[in-house]
Short mmCIF file of C-alpha atoms and ligand atoms in Angstrom, two decimals:
data_model
loop_
_atom_site.label_atom_id
_atom_site.label_comp_id
_atom_site.label_asym_id
_atom_site.label_seq_id
_atom_site.Cartn_x
_atom_site.Cartn_y
_atom_site.Cartn_z
CA UNK B 20 119.87 90.11 110.05
CA UNK B 21 120.74 87.25 107.47
CA UNK B 22 117.62 85.44 106.38
CA UNK B 23 117.79 81.91 105.25
CA UNK B 24 114.98 80.42 103.34
CA UNK B 25 114.58 76.83 101.84
CA UNK B 26 114.43 77.18 98.13
CA UNK B 27 112.58 74.39 96.21
CA UNK B 28 114.43 75.47 93.16
CA UNK B 29 117.69 73.96 94.22
CA UNK B 30 116.49 71.98 97.33
CA UNK B 31 118.82 74.12 99.57
CA UNK B 32 118.44 76.64 102.29
CA UNK B 33 119.93 79.85 100.94
CA UNK B 34 120.36 83.48 102.13
CA UNK B 35 117.62 85.53 101.04
CA UNK B 36 117.87 89.08 99.79
CA UNK B 37 115.32 90.87 97.70
CA UNK B 38 116.41 92.09 94.29
CA UNK B 39 115.55 95.60 95.48
CA UNK B 40 116.86 96.20 98.86
CA UNK B 41 113.96 96.85 101.20
CA UNK B 42 111.28 95.93 98.87
CA UNK B 43 110.10 92.16 98.49
CA UNK B 44 107.79 91.12 95.70
CA UNK B 45 105.97 87.98 96.38
CA UNK B 46 103.30 85.99 94.50
CA UNK B 47 101.16 83.42 95.91
CA UNK B 48 98.94 81.03 94.11
CA UNK B 49 95.39 81.72 95.44
CA UNK B 50 92.15 79.73 95.55
CA UNK B 51 90.19 78.11 92.90
CA UNK B 52 86.71 79.54 93.77
CA UNK B 53 84.58 76.64 93.03
CA UNK B 54 83.90 75.63 96.61
CA UNK B 55 84.55 76.97 100.23
CA UNK B 56 88.37 76.91 101.14
CA UNK B 57 89.37 74.20 103.28
CA UNK B 58 91.88 74.26 106.27
CA UNK B 59 94.62 72.83 104.02
CA UNK B 60 94.34 75.56 101.64
CA UNK B 61 94.45 78.10 104.46
CA UNK B 62 97.56 76.43 105.79
CA UNK B 63 99.22 77.27 102.52
CA UNK B 64 97.71 80.90 102.52
CA UNK B 65 98.82 81.46 106.22
CA UNK B 66 102.27 80.31 105.39
CA UNK B 67 102.54 83.08 102.88
CA UNK B 68 101.17 85.55 105.40
CA UNK B 69 103.74 84.42 107.90
CA UNK B 70 106.58 85.02 105.48
CA UNK B 71 105.12 88.49 104.60
CA UNK B 72 104.48 89.72 108.08
CA UNK B 73 107.90 88.48 109.22
CA UNK B 74 109.61 90.36 106.30
CA UNK B 75 107.66 93.52 107.07
CA UNK B 76 108.54 93.48 110.73
CA UNK B 77 112.27 93.32 109.91
CA UNK B 78 111.66 96.39 107.85
CA UNK B 79 110.83 95.55 104.18
CA UNK B 80 107.97 96.57 102.15
CA UNK B 81 106.15 93.57 100.88
CA UNK B 82 104.27 93.82 97.75
CA UNK B 83 102.22 90.56 97.77
CA UNK B 84 99.84 89.34 95.22
CA UNK B 85 97.58 86.44 95.21
CA UNK B 86 95.31 85.44 92.32
CA UNK B 87 91.79 84.08 92.25
CA UNK B 88 91.40 81.38 89.86
CA UNK B 89 88.07 81.64 88.27
CA UNK B 90 88.64 79.86 84.77
CA UNK B 91 90.72 77.27 83.21
CA UNK B 92 91.58 75.04 86.25
CA UNK B 93 90.46 71.72 85.06
CA UNK B 94 89.35 68.67 87.17
CA UNK B 95 92.31 66.57 85.82
CA UNK B 96 94.83 69.04 86.43
CA UNK B 97 97.72 66.61 87.15
CA UNK B 98 98.21 66.12 83.37
CA UNK B 99 100.12 68.77 81.75
CA UNK B 100 97.26 70.06 79.50
CA UNK B 101 94.73 69.71 82.16
CA UNK B 102 92.08 67.35 80.99
CA UNK B 103 88.42 66.84 82.12
CA UNK B 104 86.23 69.62 83.03
CA UNK B 105 86.74 73.21 84.08
CA UNK B 106 86.22 73.19 87.86
CA UNK B 107 84.05 76.13 87.68
CA UNK B 108 81.57 74.48 85.36
CA UNK B 109 81.76 71.29 87.21
CA UNK B 110 80.97 73.17 90.46
CA UNK B 111 77.80 74.52 88.90
CA UNK B 112 76.67 70.82 88.47
CA UNK B 113 77.74 69.80 91.85
CA UNK B 114 75.93 72.62 93.53
CA UNK B 115 72.70 71.39 92.34
CA UNK B 116 73.25 68.06 94.09
CA UNK B 117 74.78 69.83 97.02
CA UNK B 118 71.60 71.67 97.67
CA UNK B 119 70.40 69.02 99.82
CA UNK B 120 73.33 69.22 102.17
CA UNK B 121 72.58 72.94 102.77
CA UNK B 122 76.20 74.03 102.72
CA UNK B 123 75.39 76.65 100.17
CA UNK B 124 72.00 78.35 101.40
CA UNK B 125 69.10 77.97 98.95
CA UNK B 126 68.95 80.97 96.70
CA UNK B 127 72.53 82.25 97.54
CA UNK B 128 73.50 81.71 94.01
CA UNK B 129 70.70 82.81 91.88
CA UNK B 130 71.74 80.77 88.84
CA UNK B 131 74.22 77.98 89.66
CA UNK B 132 74.59 77.17 85.98
CA UNK B 133 76.41 80.53 85.64
CA UNK B 134 80.06 79.86 86.53
CA UNK B 135 80.52 83.65 87.09
CA UNK B 136 77.79 83.69 89.77
CA UNK B 137 79.50 80.54 91.33
CA UNK B 138 82.86 82.32 91.20
CA UNK B 139 81.35 85.43 92.78
CA UNK B 140 79.74 83.60 95.56
CA UNK B 141 82.85 81.66 96.52
CA UNK B 142 85.14 84.73 96.10
CA UNK B 143 83.17 86.47 98.81
CA UNK B 144 83.13 83.44 101.00
CA UNK B 145 86.96 83.10 100.69
CA UNK B 146 87.48 86.82 101.44
CA UNK B 147 85.29 86.50 104.53
CA UNK B 148 87.19 83.51 105.71
CA UNK B 149 90.48 85.09 104.82
CA UNK B 150 89.76 88.16 106.91
CA UNK B 151 88.61 86.19 109.87
CA UNK B 152 91.89 84.31 109.86
CA UNK B 153 93.95 87.60 109.57
CA UNK B 154 95.24 86.90 106.11
CA UNK B 155 96.71 90.47 105.54
CA UNK B 156 96.31 90.36 101.88
CA UNK B 157 92.60 89.73 102.03
CA UNK B 158 92.23 93.50 103.17
CA UNK B 159 93.92 94.52 99.87
CA UNK B 160 91.25 93.25 97.59
CA UNK B 161 90.86 93.80 94.83
CA UNK B 162 94.17 95.76 94.17
CA UNK B 163 96.47 92.75 95.09
CA UNK B 164 94.02 90.11 94.46
CA UNK B 165 93.17 89.74 90.78
CA UNK B 166 90.87 87.62 89.23
CA UNK B 167 92.09 85.45 86.30
CA UNK B 168 88.93 86.40 84.16
CA UNK B 169 89.84 90.03 84.39
CA UNK B 170 93.18 89.44 82.81
CA UNK B 171 92.56 87.45 79.58
CA UNK B 172 93.80 90.31 77.24
CA UNK B 173 97.16 90.15 79.10
CA UNK B 174 97.15 86.36 78.96
CA UNK B 175 96.71 86.54 75.08
CA UNK B 176 99.51 89.08 74.93
CA UNK B 177 101.84 86.61 76.63
CA UNK B 178 100.76 83.71 74.57
CA UNK B 179 101.48 85.81 71.37
CA UNK B 180 104.86 86.74 72.74
CA UNK B 181 105.59 82.93 73.42
CA UNK B 182 104.55 82.09 69.94
CA UNK B 183 106.82 84.56 68.61
CA UNK B 184 109.66 83.60 70.81
CA UNK B 185 109.38 79.98 69.43
CA UNK B 186 108.14 78.57 72.86
CA UNK B 187 104.54 77.99 71.77
CA UNK B 188 102.81 76.81 68.63
CA UNK B 189 99.19 75.91 67.33
CA UNK B 190 98.65 72.28 67.46
CA UNK B 191 96.86 70.27 64.76
CA UNK B 192 93.76 70.49 66.82
CA UNK B 193 93.73 74.33 66.77
CA UNK B 194 94.80 74.71 70.50
CA UNK B 195 97.98 76.64 71.50
CA UNK B 196 100.46 74.50 73.37
CA UNK B 197 103.73 75.52 75.10
CA UNK B 198 106.66 73.36 73.61
CA UNK B 199 108.58 71.99 76.56
CA UNK B 200 111.35 70.92 74.43
CA UNK B 201 111.87 74.60 73.63
CA UNK B 202 112.78 75.32 77.12
CA UNK B 203 115.87 73.22 78.31
CA UNK B 204 115.19 73.84 82.07
CA UNK B 205 111.63 72.26 81.90
CA UNK B 206 111.42 69.70 84.64
CA UNK B 207 114.16 71.27 86.88
CA UNK B 208 111.94 72.44 89.58
CA UNK B 209 110.12 69.22 90.00
CA UNK B 210 113.04 66.94 89.09
CA UNK B 211 111.36 65.62 86.04
CA UNK B 212 112.97 64.90 82.59
CA UNK B 213 111.26 65.08 79.23
CA UNK B 214 111.85 61.32 78.80
CA UNK B 215 110.22 60.45 82.07
CA UNK B 216 107.36 62.76 81.29
CA UNK B 217 106.94 61.19 77.72
CA UNK B 218 106.62 57.79 79.30
CA UNK B 219 104.62 58.93 82.25
CA UNK B 220 101.99 60.42 80.14
CA UNK B 221 100.85 57.28 78.53
CA UNK B 222 96.96 56.76 79.09
CA UNK B 223 96.84 60.07 80.96
CA UNK B 224 96.47 62.27 77.86
CA UNK B 225 93.83 61.60 75.31
CA UNK B 226 95.09 59.99 72.12
CA UNK B 227 93.59 62.87 70.15
CA UNK B 228 95.56 65.54 72.01
CA UNK B 229 98.58 63.50 71.88
CA UNK B 230 98.41 63.58 68.13
CA UNK B 231 97.86 67.32 68.12
CA UNK B 232 101.08 68.03 70.01
CA UNK B 233 104.73 67.76 69.37
CA UNK B 234 105.61 66.37 72.67
CA UNK B 235 103.07 64.68 75.18
CA UNK B 236 104.19 67.13 77.92
CA UNK B 237 103.48 70.21 75.96
CA UNK B 238 100.85 72.10 77.93
CA UNK B 239 97.81 74.00 77.12
CA UNK B 240 98.05 77.91 76.67
CA UNK B 241 94.69 78.48 74.79
CA UNK B 242 91.81 76.14 73.95
CA UNK B 243 89.35 77.12 71.26
CA UNK B 244 86.15 75.79 72.59
CA UNK B 245 82.74 77.38 71.63
CA UNK B 246 80.88 74.99 74.18
CA UNK B 247 82.83 76.29 77.18
CA UNK B 248 80.51 78.69 79.08
CA UNK B 249 83.47 81.13 80.01
CA UNK B 250 84.98 81.87 76.79
CA UNK B 251 86.52 84.94 75.02
CA UNK B 252 87.58 85.73 71.28
CA UNK B 253 91.26 85.33 70.39
CA UNK B 254 93.38 85.08 67.51
CA UNK B 255 93.25 81.31 68.02
CA UNK B 256 89.46 81.03 68.21
CA UNK B 257 86.83 81.70 70.88
CA UNK B 258 87.78 79.89 73.99
CA UNK B 259 89.66 79.96 77.27
CA UNK B 260 93.24 80.00 78.57
CA UNK B 261 95.07 77.16 80.24
CA UNK B 262 95.39 77.28 83.90
CA UNK B 263 99.07 78.04 84.27
CA UNK B 264 99.31 81.17 82.09
CA UNK B 265 97.17 83.18 84.53
CA UNK B 266 99.86 83.21 87.27
CA UNK B 267 102.66 84.11 85.03
CA UNK B 268 100.69 86.99 83.74
CA UNK B 269 99.24 88.38 86.92
CA UNK B 270 102.50 88.17 88.63
CA UNK B 271 104.25 90.19 85.90
CA UNK B 272 101.57 92.71 85.69
CA UNK B 273 100.79 93.34 89.31
CA UNK B 274 104.30 93.06 90.69
CA UNK B 275 105.72 95.01 87.54
CA UNK B 276 108.81 92.64 87.25
CA UNK B 277 109.88 89.90 85.10
CA UNK B 278 111.93 88.41 87.98
CA UNK B 279 110.18 88.32 91.38
CA UNK B 280 111.67 87.65 94.79
CA UNK B 281 109.41 84.76 96.30
CA UNK B 282 106.75 82.43 94.88
CA UNK B 283 104.60 80.28 97.22
CA UNK B 284 102.03 77.70 96.99
CA UNK B 285 101.28 74.08 98.46
CA UNK B 286 103.43 71.26 97.52
CA UNK B 287 101.06 69.82 95.02
CA UNK B 288 101.55 72.85 92.77
CA UNK B 289 105.24 72.11 92.05
CA UNK B 290 104.25 70.00 89.18
CA UNK B 291 102.73 70.78 86.80
CA UNK B 292 101.66 74.22 87.77
CA UNK B 293 104.90 75.81 88.92
CA UNK B 294 107.04 74.03 86.40
CA UNK B 295 104.79 75.45 83.75
CA UNK B 296 104.89 78.95 85.13
CA UNK B 297 108.60 79.09 85.07
CA UNK B 298 108.63 77.82 81.46
CA UNK B 299 106.02 80.53 80.40
CA UNK B 300 107.64 83.39 82.53
CA UNK B 301 111.11 82.80 81.45
CA UNK B 302 110.10 81.96 77.87
CA UNK B 303 108.62 85.25 77.59
CA UNK B 304 111.16 87.41 79.47
CA UNK B 305 114.29 85.48 78.22
CA UNK B 306 115.51 85.75 81.90
CA UNK B 307 117.12 82.82 83.78
CA UNK B 308 114.70 83.09 86.60
CA UNK B 309 110.98 83.72 87.24
CA UNK B 310 111.07 83.69 91.15
CA UNK B 311 114.37 83.63 92.88
CA UNK B 312 112.84 81.49 95.67
CA UNK B 313 110.16 79.03 95.12
CA UNK B 314 108.48 78.03 98.65
CA UNK B 315 106.14 75.32 99.25
CA UNK B 316 103.97 74.28 102.26
CA UNK B 317 103.73 70.56 102.85
CA UNK B 318 100.22 69.17 103.05
CA UNK B 319 97.91 69.44 105.91
CA UNK B 320 96.66 66.03 107.17
CA UNK B 321 93.78 65.39 109.60
CA UNK B 322 94.41 62.97 112.47
CA UNK B 323 97.25 61.39 110.46
CA UNK B 324 95.27 60.94 107.34
CA UNK B 325 94.91 62.67 103.82
CA UNK B 326 91.90 64.89 104.28
CA UNK B 327 89.12 63.68 101.74
CA UNK B 328 85.37 64.10 101.43
CA UNK B 329 84.99 60.30 101.36
CA UNK B 330 86.74 59.69 104.64
CA UNK B 331 84.59 62.38 106.45
CA UNK B 332 87.58 64.17 107.61
CA UNK B 333 87.34 67.14 105.19
CA UNK B 334 87.02 70.68 107.03
CA UNK B 335 86.34 73.81 105.58
CA UNK B 336 87.32 76.97 107.67
CA UNK B 337 83.59 77.40 108.20
CA UNK B 338 83.18 73.78 109.52
CA UNK B 339 86.00 74.26 112.17
CA UNK B 340 84.87 77.80 113.34
CA UNK B 341 81.29 76.49 113.46
CA UNK B 342 82.16 73.83 115.77
CA UNK B 343 82.25 70.65 113.63
CA UNK B 344 85.47 69.46 115.08
CA UNK B 345 85.20 70.57 118.81
CA UNK B 346 81.46 70.55 119.23
CA UNK B 347 81.70 74.28 119.98
CA UNK B 348 82.41 77.48 118.15
CA UNK B 349 86.18 78.07 117.57
CA UNK B 350 87.56 81.50 117.70
CA UNK B 351 89.24 82.46 114.54
CA UNK B 352 92.43 83.32 116.30
CA UNK B 353 92.75 79.81 117.56
CA UNK B 354 92.41 78.35 114.00
CA UNK B 355 95.03 80.93 112.79
CA UNK B 356 97.46 79.99 115.57
CA UNK B 357 96.77 76.25 114.94
CA UNK B 358 97.57 76.53 111.28
CA UNK B 359 100.60 78.84 111.78
CA UNK B 360 102.38 77.00 114.56
CA UNK B 361 103.81 74.05 112.73
CA UNK B 362 106.75 74.34 110.48
CA UNK B 363 105.63 74.69 106.67
CA UNK B 364 108.28 72.21 105.67
CA UNK B 365 106.66 69.30 107.39
CA UNK B 366 103.23 67.92 106.94
CA UNK B 367 100.95 69.25 109.57
CA UNK B 368 98.62 67.05 111.51
CA UNK B 369 95.42 68.75 112.29
CA UNK B 370 93.80 67.24 115.30
CA UNK B 371 91.14 68.06 117.87
CA UNK B 372 93.69 67.98 120.54
CA UNK B 373 96.08 70.35 118.72
CA UNK B 374 93.15 72.81 118.43
CA UNK B 375 92.37 72.76 122.12
CA UNK B 376 96.12 73.26 122.79
CA UNK B 377 96.14 76.21 120.53
CA UNK B 378 93.13 77.54 122.42
CA UNK B 379 95.08 77.47 125.60
CA UNK B 380 97.99 79.11 124.07
CA UNK B 381 95.88 81.89 122.49
CA UNK B 382 94.06 82.42 125.81
CA UNK B 383 97.56 82.83 127.54
CA UNK B 384 98.78 85.37 125.17
CA UNK B 385 95.48 87.30 125.38
CA UNK B 386 95.62 87.30 129.20
CA UNK B 387 99.12 88.31 129.10
CA UNK B 388 98.19 91.19 126.82
CA UNK B 389 95.36 92.36 128.85
CA UNK B 390 97.44 92.35 132.00
CA UNK B 391 100.02 94.44 130.23
CA UNK B 392 97.47 96.84 128.90
CA UNK B 393 95.89 97.22 132.34
CA UNK B 394 99.27 97.91 133.85
CA UNK B 395 100.34 100.40 131.29
CA UNK B 396 97.07 101.97 130.39
CA UNK B 397 98.01 101.11 126.79
CA UNK B 398 101.10 103.07 126.85
CA UNK B 399 103.96 100.98 125.32
CA UNK B 400 107.64 102.03 125.47
CA UNK B 401 109.63 102.26 122.27
CA UNK B 402 111.77 99.16 121.56
CA UNK B 403 113.40 98.18 118.27
CA UNK B 404 114.16 94.67 116.98
CA UNK B 405 117.63 94.60 118.98
CA UNK B 406 115.61 94.12 122.02
CA UNK B 407 116.90 90.76 123.30
CA UNK B 408 113.42 88.87 123.22
CA UNK B 409 112.60 90.42 119.86
CA UNK B 410 116.10 89.63 118.36
CA UNK B 411 115.71 85.86 119.45
CA UNK B 412 112.06 85.64 118.15
CA UNK B 413 113.00 87.04 114.88
CA UNK B 414 116.31 85.20 114.65
CA UNK B 415 114.31 82.02 114.97
CA UNK B 416 112.03 83.08 112.12
CA UNK B 417 114.94 84.19 109.91
CA UNK B 418 116.04 80.50 109.98
CA UNK B 419 113.65 79.22 107.49
CA UNK B 420 110.66 80.37 109.39
CA UNK B 421 111.45 78.36 112.42
CA UNK B 422 108.20 79.01 114.30
CA UNK B 423 108.62 76.49 117.00
CA UNK B 424 111.86 78.21 118.02
CA UNK B 425 110.22 81.50 117.91
CA UNK B 426 107.24 80.32 120.09
CA UNK B 427 109.94 78.73 122.28
CA UNK B 428 111.36 82.35 122.91
CA UNK B 429 107.85 83.88 123.46
CA UNK B 430 106.20 81.60 126.10
CA UNK B 431 109.12 81.34 128.60
CA UNK B 432 109.47 85.11 128.32
CA UNK B 433 105.86 85.63 129.13
CA UNK B 434 105.97 83.71 132.20
CA UNK B 435 108.91 85.52 133.68
CA UNK B 436 108.65 88.74 135.48
CA UNK B 437 107.72 91.83 133.75
CA UNK B 438 109.28 94.87 135.82
CA UNK B 439 108.95 97.15 132.90
CA UNK B 440 105.41 96.39 131.43
CA UNK B 441 105.59 99.14 128.92
CA UNK B 442 108.71 97.50 127.39
CA UNK B 443 107.00 94.22 127.49
CA UNK B 444 103.94 95.49 125.79
CA UNK B 445 105.92 97.07 122.98
CA UNK B 446 107.77 93.53 122.43
CA UNK B 447 104.37 91.85 122.51
CA UNK B 448 102.88 94.26 120.11
CA UNK B 449 105.87 93.75 117.63
CA UNK B 450 105.47 89.93 117.91
CA UNK B 451 101.75 90.23 117.38
CA UNK B 452 102.15 92.12 114.12
CA UNK B 453 103.33 88.63 112.87
CA UNK B 454 101.21 86.27 114.97
CA UNK B 455 98.06 88.54 115.05
CA UNK B 456 96.29 86.65 117.65
CA UNK B 457 96.64 88.62 121.08
CA UNK B 458 94.64 90.42 120.32
CA UNK B 459 93.53 89.52 116.77
CA UNK B 460 93.29 92.83 114.81
CA UNK B 461 90.14 92.12 112.90
CA UNK B 462 88.46 89.51 114.76
CA UNK B 463 85.54 89.65 117.32
CA UNK B 464 86.55 90.33 120.88
CA UNK B 465 87.85 87.23 122.57
CA UNK B 466 85.93 88.02 125.77
CA UNK B 467 82.74 88.73 123.82
CA UNK B 468 80.07 88.14 126.28
CA UNK B 469 76.36 87.05 125.94
CA UNK B 470 74.12 89.71 127.32
CA UNK B 471 71.07 91.84 126.48
CA UNK B 472 69.16 90.47 123.58
CA UNK B 473 68.78 86.88 124.61
CA UNK B 474 68.55 87.62 128.24
CA UNK B 475 71.81 85.72 128.67
CA UNK B 476 73.88 88.19 130.94
CA UNK B 477 77.24 86.50 131.88
CA UNK B 478 78.10 89.11 134.43
CA UNK B 479 74.72 88.79 136.31
CA UNK B 480 75.15 84.93 136.09
CA UNK B 481 78.58 85.17 137.65
CA UNK B 482 77.16 87.35 140.42
CA UNK B 483 74.44 84.81 140.96
CA UNK B 484 77.08 82.28 141.61
CA UNK B 485 78.83 84.26 144.13
CA UNK B 486 75.52 85.28 145.95
CA UNK B 487 74.39 81.66 146.07
CA UNK B 488 77.74 80.74 147.52
CA UNK B 489 77.50 83.55 150.02
CA UNK B 490 74.16 82.15 151.27
CA UNK B 491 75.56 78.56 151.22
CA UNK B 492 73.18 77.57 148.43
CA UNK B 493 75.77 75.31 146.54
CA UNK B 494 73.24 73.57 144.51
CA UNK B 495 72.15 76.82 143.06
CA UNK B 496 75.80 77.94 142.52
CA UNK B 497 76.41 74.65 140.62
CA UNK B 498 73.24 74.84 138.70
CA UNK B 499 74.33 78.40 137.21
CA UNK B 500 77.86 77.33 136.55
CA UNK B 501 76.44 74.48 134.46
CA UNK B 502 74.31 76.78 132.52
CA UNK B 503 77.42 79.01 131.73
CA UNK B 504 79.50 75.97 130.81
CA UNK B 505 76.82 74.54 128.61
CA UNK B 506 76.69 77.89 126.74
CA UNK B 507 80.41 77.62 126.09
CA UNK B 508 81.92 79.61 128.93
CA UNK B 509 84.99 78.73 131.20
CA UNK B 510 84.14 79.61 134.67
CA UNK B 511 86.88 80.46 137.32
CA UNK B 512 87.32 81.98 140.62
CA UNK B 513 89.27 85.23 140.68
CA UNK B 514 90.00 87.81 143.59
CA UNK B 515 87.09 89.81 142.28
CA UNK B 516 84.77 86.76 142.49
CA UNK B 517 83.52 84.33 139.84
CA UNK B 518 84.48 85.20 136.21
CA UNK B 519 83.33 83.48 132.90
CA UNK B 520 85.18 83.80 129.70
CA UNK B 521 84.05 82.26 126.26
CA UNK B 522 85.94 78.99 125.62
CA UNK B 523 87.87 79.54 122.55
CA UNK B 524 87.63 76.09 121.09
P1 AMP S 109 93.26 75.34 95.03
O1 AMP S 109 92.17 76.17 95.61
O2 AMP S 109 92.96 73.89 94.90
O3 AMP S 109 93.89 75.96 93.62
O4 AMP S 109 94.40 75.46 96.17
C1 AMP S 109 94.80 76.58 96.69
C2 AMP S 109 96.16 76.29 97.62
O5 AMP S 109 95.99 75.44 98.66
C3 AMP S 109 97.23 75.89 96.73
O6 AMP S 109 98.42 76.49 97.10
C4 AMP S 109 97.28 74.33 97.16
O7 AMP S 109 98.62 73.85 97.09
C5 AMP S 109 97.01 74.45 98.70
N1 AMP S 109 96.47 73.27 99.15
C6 AMP S 109 95.45 72.43 98.79
N2 AMP S 109 95.32 71.31 99.68
C7 AMP S 109 96.20 71.42 100.78
C8 AMP S 109 96.44 70.80 101.87
N3 AMP S 109 95.95 69.65 102.21
N4 AMP S 109 97.43 71.23 102.72
C9 AMP S 109 98.15 72.29 102.40
N5 AMP S 109 97.87 73.15 101.27
C10 AMP S 109 96.89 72.69 100.39
ZN1 ZN S 110 99.39 79.72 90.48
#
């Protein structure tokens, strides 16, 4: 099967083939752990998860690495050398003010002044969210999810190498900078030229930094700074690394190659972060490429607007799952599906209606799965990817991850007749290795029913409705139905009497 992916490197959709047949090496920029991850972050992470699962289902081993940024990502990261404060240290301050909002429970971070504790807390929170949403890599922590702070030695090695190769130098302020003029391809990913960057830098880089550097776009590799809380000894003084170097280093170390197959991230990372990664990795390796394919997810918007704290439309994963959008708990499979179902190459518009539609789709998929499981006793036939439904589904994905095309194969097939349920079950299971929503491998049961402890017994209440109806006590039947609905259940009639299932969103 020929796979075609859009490559940000040359703005073209190209045929994708891994450098080593059958093994794909892929790197994704991961979270900066200074806050809870938001749904936009997860759109980008799930986009990488989709690539990975698709490539696996068509027969590849995928070695996927994603970093945790816990140092060096500055608040002013759009300027080449990252001005402002370290996001981790700024988070410590913010956490003190945040306390009142209760987002981070009191005492959860013993000492919020300690950026390591802040990073530790939000790393755990991230992994929890990521596992709930079925991000496969989150089950490979820590082997495939390295922390920047555990790779400082390797960063220093690459910096030394870049100095030796003539790509980096010590500025007059003692910091180490990458010389963009030493790398003719600098700007080719983002479409910037050195002249534009020189002009564009006016006012955005402090005068003092400017004077210390050879070119305004030269970016920071190592900053000697005794006052930084997270600091390490180095040949260039005690200090901390620039943000970009971590990804070049961890990709090389954990993927074991100087040239990798795919690198992903959100569109905001194209410049400066990925431009700088390319300059560093190619500068160190002398190779023409760092990643053969650069793939970027467009931003998620909320009800048509940029998500921002000031607009009040900013949602973490926890906010959505906890009911902040729909007024009731949302099943993780629903949020996963919602974030996956629009094409990564267009802005996604997150809406309450979209989430509800996803709940309907996830419900349908699960009922279909349940029906097939019941008919077959869970015994699936053997099918391979040449099965017509699978072939069409995978073909759509092979066309630059055309997810709408793939779902457009799935749903009509589901509503057709299924004379061979064992074969259908096998097809669904293969598709679900990619979608992971029906059922979701690691999530709580979709049909999870209240019962026992709090005295809320769904089955008993359903029977109560049937009994009330049988004795023509319709007021009583309505009362129980409302009680179930208020508790978040959808109540329906079935041949076996009243059934109630948890609403998914
Ligand atoms: P950060 O934690 O800020 O380092 O970002 C982690 C990932 O989320 C990066 O790949 C970003 O490009 C991506 N990202 C941030 N905001 C959004 C958004 N609104 N939509 C999609 N991806 C985003
Ligand atoms: Zn990165």
